[in-house]
């Protein structure tokens, strides 16, 4: 119920505020995003669980700054792309400086670690760059380089490597890392798109 109320409050604010005014707050929003991503590593306020430091604990309420980072990056990109519109076809004048800021945010999130959020932020950035006028060739080259970078990041981390290998062959560890994938296959395989009905699942 608390989260629903917070969500409705955010919805109301978002509805009432002219989105063009966010441009005036871009620097402040991006700075706040970076500060919050650093605070998660603070001994008292930062909250760790399962080997990950992703939360800020205020006692009565905890949240993940990486969720705020998704919104902050979108606002930053919308502002900077509109300002650099005539440079967007130029790789080094237009795209690289913008991606540099995005990659810095992604590195802070990687430190937590949270590769899933990085994929969302980075993927959104590439889509916005393309929509903002970047060359399709430049975007494809960046996607290609990034793909190998993400593979490298995944394979140097034991738990990420296990997740990738489990996706390829979940039956290697059916009661461990592959359990959920196997259950998904059983669910779709036995019930199709509509399922077997309530209480009849396998």
PDB file of C-alpha atoms in Angstrom:
ATOM      1  CA  UNK A   1       0.000   0.000   0.000  1.00  0.00           C
ATOM      2  CA  UNK A   2       2.893   2.351   0.803  1.00  0.00           C
ATOM      3  CA  UNK A   3       4.449   1.740  -2.622  1.00  0.00           C
ATOM      4  CA  UNK A   4       1.082   2.299  -4.311  1.00  0.00           C
ATOM      5  CA  UNK A   5       0.721   5.671  -2.539  1.00  0.00           C
ATOM      6  CA  UNK A   6       4.276   6.654  -3.499  1.00  0.00           C
ATOM      7  CA  UNK A   7       3.535   5.597  -7.084  1.00  0.00           C
ATOM      8  CA  UNK A   8       0.364   7.717  -7.225  1.00  0.00           C
ATOM      9  CA  UNK A   9       2.237  10.694  -5.727  1.00  0.00           C
ATOM     10  CA  UNK A  10       4.920  10.352  -8.423  1.00  0.00           C
ATOM     11  CA  UNK A  11       2.203   9.999 -11.067  1.00  0.00           C
ATOM     12  CA  UNK A  12       0.500  13.180  -9.866  1.00  0.00           C
ATOM     13  CA  UNK A  13       3.770  15.155  -9.855  1.00  0.00           C
ATOM     14  CA  UNK A  14       4.691  13.825 -13.299  1.00  0.00           C
ATOM     15  CA  UNK A  15       1.267  14.781 -14.613  1.00  0.00           C
ATOM     16  CA  UNK A  16       1.340  18.296 -13.165  1.00  0.00           C
ATOM     17  CA  UNK A  17       4.905  19.286 -14.105  1.00  0.00           C
ATOM     18  CA  UNK A  18       5.560  20.431 -17.680  1.00  0.00           C
ATOM     19  CA  UNK A  19       8.117  17.915 -18.971  1.00  0.00           C
ATOM     20  CA  UNK A  20      10.018  20.704 -20.779  1.00  0.00           C
ATOM     21  CA  UNK A  21      10.976  22.101 -17.350  1.00  0.00           C
ATOM     22  CA  UNK A  22      13.048  18.987 -16.669  1.00  0.00           C
ATOM     23  CA  UNK A  23      15.642  20.440 -19.040  1.00  0.00           C
ATOM     24  CA  UNK A  24      16.471  23.100 -16.405  1.00  0.00           C
ATOM     25  CA  UNK A  25      17.037  20.363 -13.821  1.00  0.00           C
ATOM     26  CA  UNK A  26      19.132  18.001 -15.954  1.00  0.00           C
ATOM     27  CA  UNK A  27      22.452  18.780 -14.244  1.00  0.00           C
ATOM     28  CA  UNK A  28      20.931  18.527 -10.763  1.00  0.00           C
ATOM     29  CA  UNK A  29      19.127  15.261 -11.566  1.00  0.00           C
ATOM     30  CA  UNK A  30      22.256  13.655 -13.052  1.00  0.00           C
ATOM     31  CA  UNK A  31      24.405  14.819 -10.099  1.00  0.00           C
ATOM     32  CA  UNK A  32      21.853  13.459  -7.615  1.00  0.00           C
ATOM     33  CA  UNK A  33      21.849  10.165  -9.527  1.00  0.00           C
ATOM     34  CA  UNK A  34      25.655   9.843  -9.264  1.00  0.00           C
ATOM     35  CA  UNK A  35      25.657  10.763  -5.549  1.00  0.00           C
ATOM     36  CA  UNK A  36      22.923   8.215  -4.778  1.00  0.00           C
ATOM     37  CA  UNK A  37      24.782   5.497  -6.702  1.00  0.00           C
ATOM     38  CA  UNK A  38      27.859   6.214  -4.562  1.00  0.00           C
ATOM     39  CA  UNK A  39      25.918   6.331  -1.278  1.00  0.00           C
ATOM     40  CA  UNK A  40      24.940   2.647  -1.615  1.00  0.00           C
ATOM     41  CA  UNK A  41      28.529   1.813  -0.640  1.00  0.00           C
ATOM     42  CA  UNK A  42      28.382   3.931   2.537  1.00  0.00           C
ATOM     43  CA  UNK A  43      28.705   1.740   5.687  1.00  0.00           C
ATOM     44  CA  UNK A  44      25.584   2.913   7.548  1.00  0.00           C
ATOM     45  CA  UNK A  45      23.095   4.047   4.894  1.00  0.00           C
ATOM     46  CA  UNK A  46      24.049   1.538   2.205  1.00  0.00           C
ATOM     47  CA  UNK A  47      22.326  -1.822   2.514  1.00  0.00           C
ATOM     48  CA  UNK A  48      23.887  -5.051   1.233  1.00  0.00           C
ATOM     49  CA  UNK A  49      22.156  -8.360   0.588  1.00  0.00           C
ATOM     50  CA  UNK A  50      23.346 -11.508  -1.173  1.00  0.00           C
ATOM     51  CA  UNK A  51      26.719  -9.939  -1.973  1.00  0.00           C
ATOM     52  CA  UNK A  52      25.113  -6.931  -3.706  1.00  0.00           C
ATOM     53  CA  UNK A  53      25.110  -3.298  -2.546  1.00  0.00           C
ATOM     54  CA  UNK A  54      22.095  -1.877  -4.337  1.00  0.00           C
ATOM     55  CA  UNK A  55      19.916  -0.276  -1.681  1.00  0.00           C
ATOM     56  CA  UNK A  56      19.828   2.872   0.430  1.00  0.00           C
ATOM     57  CA  UNK A  57      18.191   2.142   3.773  1.00  0.00           C
ATOM     58  CA  UNK A  58      16.475   5.083   5.473  1.00  0.00           C
ATOM     59  CA  UNK A  59      15.112   2.918   8.284  1.00  0.00           C
ATOM     60  CA  UNK A  60      11.431   3.278   7.426  1.00  0.00           C
ATOM     61  CA  UNK A  61      12.053   2.947   3.691  1.00  0.00           C
ATOM     62  CA  UNK A  62      14.694   1.499   1.365  1.00  0.00           C
ATOM     63  CA  UNK A  63      15.121   1.985  -2.368  1.00  0.00           C
ATOM     64  CA  UNK A  64      17.468   1.223  -5.252  1.00  0.00           C
ATOM     65  CA  UNK A  65      19.201   4.302  -6.732  1.00  0.00           C
ATOM     66  CA  UNK A  66      19.740   2.334  -9.955  1.00  0.00           C
ATOM     67  CA  UNK A  67      15.971   2.634 -10.576  1.00  0.00           C
ATOM     68  CA  UNK A  68      16.276   6.416 -10.300  1.00  0.00           C
ATOM     69  CA  UNK A  69      19.301   6.209 -12.638  1.00  0.00           C
ATOM     70  CA  UNK A  70      17.084   4.847 -15.425  1.00  0.00           C
ATOM     71  CA  UNK A  71      14.932   7.986 -15.340  1.00  0.00           C
ATOM     72  CA  UNK A  72      17.901  10.332 -14.812  1.00  0.00           C
ATOM     73  CA  UNK A  73      19.724   8.966 -17.870  1.00  0.00           C
ATOM     74  CA  UNK A  74      16.619   9.354 -20.061  1.00  0.00           C
ATOM     75  CA  UNK A  75      16.214  13.009 -18.983  1.00  0.00           C
ATOM     76  CA  UNK A  76      19.942  13.671 -19.509  1.00  0.00           C
ATOM     77  CA  UNK A  77      19.927  12.067 -22.969  1.00  0.00           C
ATOM     78  CA  UNK A  78      16.796  13.923 -24.097  1.00  0.00           C
ATOM     79  CA  UNK A  79      18.423  17.219 -23.114  1.00  0.00           C
ATOM     80  CA  UNK A  80      21.924  16.631 -24.488  1.00  0.00           C
ATOM     81  CA  UNK A  81      20.766  15.028 -27.764  1.00  0.00           C
ATOM     82  CA  UNK A  82      18.517  18.011 -28.499  1.00  0.00           C
ATOM     83  CA  UNK A  83      21.453  20.371 -27.829  1.00  0.00           C
ATOM     84  CA  UNK A  84      23.897  18.371 -29.980  1.00  0.00           C
ATOM     85  CA  UNK A  85      21.421  17.629 -32.752  1.00  0.00           C
ATOM     86  CA  UNK A  86      23.729  18.805 -35.566  1.00  0.00           C
ATOM     87  CA  UNK A  87      26.619  16.668 -34.221  1.00  0.00           C
ATOM     88  CA  UNK A  88      24.662  13.405 -33.890  1.00  0.00           C
ATOM     89  CA  UNK A  89      25.923  12.052 -37.220  1.00  0.00           C
ATOM     90  CA  UNK A  90      29.504  12.509 -36.011  1.00  0.00           C
ATOM     91  CA  UNK A  91      30.785   9.590 -33.935  1.00  0.00           C
ATOM     92  CA  UNK A  92      33.399  11.474 -31.899  1.00  0.00           C
ATOM     93  CA  UNK A  93      31.703  14.854 -31.544  1.00  0.00           C
ATOM     94  CA  UNK A  94      28.193  13.585 -31.003  1.00  0.00           C
ATOM     95  CA  UNK A  95      27.939  10.003 -29.781  1.00  0.00           C
ATOM     96  CA  UNK A  96      31.160   9.261 -27.868  1.00  0.00           C
ATOM     97  CA  UNK A  97      30.908  12.145 -25.324  1.00  0.00           C
ATOM     98  CA  UNK A  98      27.277  11.256 -24.570  1.00  0.00           C
ATOM     99  CA  UNK A  99      28.003   7.530 -24.245  1.00  0.00           C
ATOM    100  CA  UNK A 100      30.945   8.389 -21.984  1.00  0.00           C
ATOM    101  CA  UNK A 101      28.549   9.804 -19.372  1.00  0.00           C
ATOM    102  CA  UNK A 102      26.186   6.838 -19.793  1.00  0.00           C
ATOM    103  CA  UNK A 103      29.091   4.377 -19.402  1.00  0.00           C
ATOM    104  CA  UNK A 104      30.203   6.147 -16.212  1.00  0.00           C
ATOM    105  CA  UNK A 105      26.711   5.648 -14.751  1.00  0.00           C
ATOM    106  CA  UNK A 106      26.808   2.017 -15.915  1.00  0.00           C
ATOM    107  CA  UNK A 107      30.182   1.468 -14.193  1.00  0.00           C
ATOM    108  CA  UNK A 108      28.721   2.691 -10.893  1.00  0.00           C
ATOM    109  CA  UNK A 109      25.799   0.287 -11.325  1.00  0.00           C
ATOM    110  CA  UNK A 110      28.201  -2.529 -12.296  1.00  0.00           C
ATOM    111  CA  UNK A 111      30.047  -2.014  -9.012  1.00  0.00           C
ATOM    112  CA  UNK A 112      26.848  -2.864  -7.100  1.00  0.00           C
ATOM    113  CA  UNK A 113      26.661  -5.271  -9.172  1.00  0.00           C
ATOM    114  CA  UNK A 114      23.524  -5.182 -11.362  1.00  0.00           C
ATOM    115  CA  UNK A 115      24.116  -6.189 -14.985  1.00  0.00           C
ATOM    116  CA  UNK A 116      20.387  -6.339 -15.781  1.00  0.00           C
ATOM    117  CA  UNK A 117      19.912  -2.639 -14.987  1.00  0.00           C
ATOM    118  CA  UNK A 118      23.012  -1.802 -17.041  1.00  0.00           C
ATOM    119  CA  UNK A 119      21.486  -3.541 -20.064  1.00  0.00           C
ATOM    120  CA  UNK A 120      18.283  -1.502 -19.630  1.00  0.00           C
ATOM    121  CA  UNK A 121      20.130   1.829 -19.257  1.00  0.00           C
ATOM    122  CA  UNK A 122      22.633   1.162 -22.049  1.00  0.00           C
ATOM    123  CA  UNK A 123      20.016  -0.246 -24.412  1.00  0.00           C
ATOM    124  CA  UNK A 124      17.733   2.738 -23.800  1.00  0.00           C
ATOM    125  CA  UNK A 125      20.657   5.086 -24.471  1.00  0.00           C
ATOM    126  CA  UNK A 126      21.408   3.468 -27.835  1.00  0.00           C
ATOM    127  CA  UNK A 127      17.744   3.627 -28.887  1.00  0.00           C
ATOM    128  CA  UNK A 128      17.558   7.310 -27.912  1.00  0.00           C
ATOM    129  CA  UNK A 129      20.795   8.084 -29.763  1.00  0.00           C
ATOM    130  CA  UNK A 130      19.427   6.443 -32.900  1.00  0.00           C
ATOM    131  CA  UNK A 131      16.082   8.256 -32.545  1.00  0.00           C
ATOM    132  CA  UNK A 132      18.055  11.481 -32.019  1.00  0.00           C
ATOM    133  CA  UNK A 133      19.744  11.206 -35.401  1.00  0.00           C
ATOM    134  CA  UNK A 134      22.790   8.970 -34.867  1.00  0.00           C
ATOM    135  CA  UNK A 135      23.904   6.902 -37.848  1.00  0.00           C
ATOM    136  CA  UNK A 136      22.609   3.328 -37.952  1.00  0.00           C
ATOM    137  CA  UNK A 137      26.122   2.168 -38.907  1.00  0.00           C
ATOM    138  CA  UNK A 138      27.614   3.844 -35.824  1.00  0.00           C
ATOM    139  CA  UNK A 139      24.969   2.288 -33.570  1.00  0.00           C
ATOM    140  CA  UNK A 140      25.535  -1.187 -35.049  1.00  0.00           C
ATOM    141  CA  UNK A 141      29.308  -0.890 -34.536  1.00  0.00           C
ATOM    142  CA  UNK A 142      28.750   0.189 -30.917  1.00  0.00           C
ATOM    143  CA  UNK A 143      26.299  -2.694 -30.378  1.00  0.00           C
ATOM    144  CA  UNK A 144      28.868  -5.145 -31.763  1.00  0.00           C
ATOM    145  CA  UNK A 145      31.684  -3.881 -29.541  1.00  0.00           C
ATOM    146  CA  UNK A 146      29.355  -3.690 -26.534  1.00  0.00           C
ATOM    147  CA  UNK A 147      28.174  -7.276 -27.047  1.00  0.00           C
ATOM    148  CA  UNK A 148      31.703  -8.626 -26.598  1.00  0.00           C
ATOM    149  CA  UNK A 149      32.270  -6.277 -23.643  1.00  0.00           C
ATOM    150  CA  UNK A 150      29.137  -7.606 -21.915  1.00  0.00           C
ATOM    151  CA  UNK A 151      30.216 -11.189 -22.613  1.00  0.00           C
ATOM    152  CA  UNK A 152      33.612 -10.454 -21.053  1.00  0.00           C
ATOM    153  CA  UNK A 153      31.988  -8.846 -17.985  1.00  0.00           C
ATOM    154  CA  UNK A 154      29.667 -11.844 -17.654  1.00  0.00           C
ATOM    155  CA  UNK A 155      32.358 -14.515 -17.908  1.00  0.00           C
ATOM    156  CA  UNK A 156      34.788 -12.906 -15.436  1.00  0.00           C
ATOM    157  CA  UNK A 157      32.063 -13.088 -12.764  1.00  0.00           C
ATOM    158  CA  UNK A 158      31.363 -16.669 -11.569  1.00  0.00           C
ATOM    159  CA  UNK A 159      27.654 -16.144 -10.786  1.00  0.00           C
ATOM    160  CA  UNK A 160      26.964 -14.363 -14.095  1.00  0.00           C
ATOM    161  CA  UNK A 161      28.822 -17.098 -15.949  1.00  0.00           C
ATOM    162  CA  UNK A 162      26.679 -19.745 -14.203  1.00  0.00           C
ATOM    163  CA  UNK A 163      23.514 -17.877 -15.222  1.00  0.00           C
ATOM    164  CA  UNK A 164      24.548 -17.748 -18.884  1.00  0.00           C
ATOM    165  CA  UNK A 165      25.552 -21.423 -18.927  1.00  0.00           C
ATOM    166  CA  UNK A 166      22.294 -22.333 -17.152  1.00  0.00           C
ATOM    167  CA  UNK A 167      20.355 -20.562 -19.893  1.00  0.00           C
ATOM    168  CA  UNK A 168      22.180 -22.649 -22.499  1.00  0.00           C
ATOM    169  CA  UNK A 169      21.842 -25.946 -20.585  1.00  0.00           C
ATOM    170  CA  UNK A 170      19.583 -25.660 -17.494  1.00  0.00           C
ATOM    171  CA  UNK A 171      19.505 -29.487 -17.050  1.00  0.00           C
ATOM    172  CA  UNK A 172      23.142 -29.432 -15.934  1.00  0.00           C
ATOM    173  CA  UNK A 173      21.935 -28.101 -12.558  1.00  0.00           C
ATOM    174  CA  UNK A 174      18.172 -28.820 -12.503  1.00  0.00           C
ATOM    175  CA  UNK A 175      17.680 -28.142  -8.774  1.00  0.00           C
ATOM    176  CA  UNK A 176      19.981 -25.125  -8.619  1.00  0.00           C
ATOM    177  CA  UNK A 177      20.679 -22.346 -11.121  1.00  0.00           C
ATOM    178  CA  UNK A 178      18.675 -24.087 -13.883  1.00  0.00           C
ATOM    179  CA  UNK A 179      15.545 -24.712 -11.778  1.00  0.00           C
ATOM    180  CA  UNK A 180      13.447 -21.690 -12.842  1.00  0.00           C
ATOM    181  CA  UNK A 181      14.228 -22.073 -16.546  1.00  0.00           C
ATOM    182  CA  UNK A 182      13.186 -25.737 -16.448  1.00  0.00           C
ATOM    183  CA  UNK A 183       9.944 -24.885 -14.627  1.00  0.00           C
ATOM    184  CA  UNK A 184       9.205 -22.259 -17.307  1.00  0.00           C
ATOM    185  CA  UNK A 185       9.721 -24.842 -20.049  1.00  0.00           C
ATOM    186  CA  UNK A 186       7.473 -27.344 -18.254  1.00  0.00           C
ATOM    187  CA  UNK A 187       4.777 -24.686 -17.772  1.00  0.00           C
ATOM    188  CA  UNK A 188       4.715 -23.606 -21.406  1.00  0.00           C
ATOM    189  CA  UNK A 189       5.253 -27.139 -22.715  1.00  0.00           C
ATOM    190  CA  UNK A 190       2.359 -28.621 -20.743  1.00  0.00           C
ATOM    191  CA  UNK A 191      -0.048 -25.688 -20.646  1.00  0.00           C
ATOM    192  CA  UNK A 192       0.672 -23.743 -23.809  1.00  0.00           C
ATOM    193  CA  UNK A 193      -0.231 -20.064 -23.815  1.00  0.00           C
ATOM    194  CA  UNK A 194      -3.422 -20.416 -21.737  1.00  0.00           C
ATOM    195  CA  UNK A 195      -2.124 -22.792 -19.072  1.00  0.00           C
ATOM    196  CA  UNK A 196      -3.697 -25.906 -17.518  1.00  0.00           C
ATOM    197  CA  UNK A 197      -5.983 -23.952 -15.189  1.00  0.00           C
ATOM    198  CA  UNK A 198      -5.790 -22.905 -11.538  1.00  0.00           C
ATOM    199  CA  UNK A 199      -4.606 -25.782  -9.360  1.00  0.00           C
ATOM    200  CA  UNK A 200      -3.680 -28.004 -12.313  1.00  0.00           C
ATOM    201  CA  UNK A 201      -0.156 -26.708 -12.894  1.00  0.00           C
ATOM    202  CA  UNK A 202       2.773 -29.102 -12.886  1.00  0.00           C
TER     203      UNK A 202
END
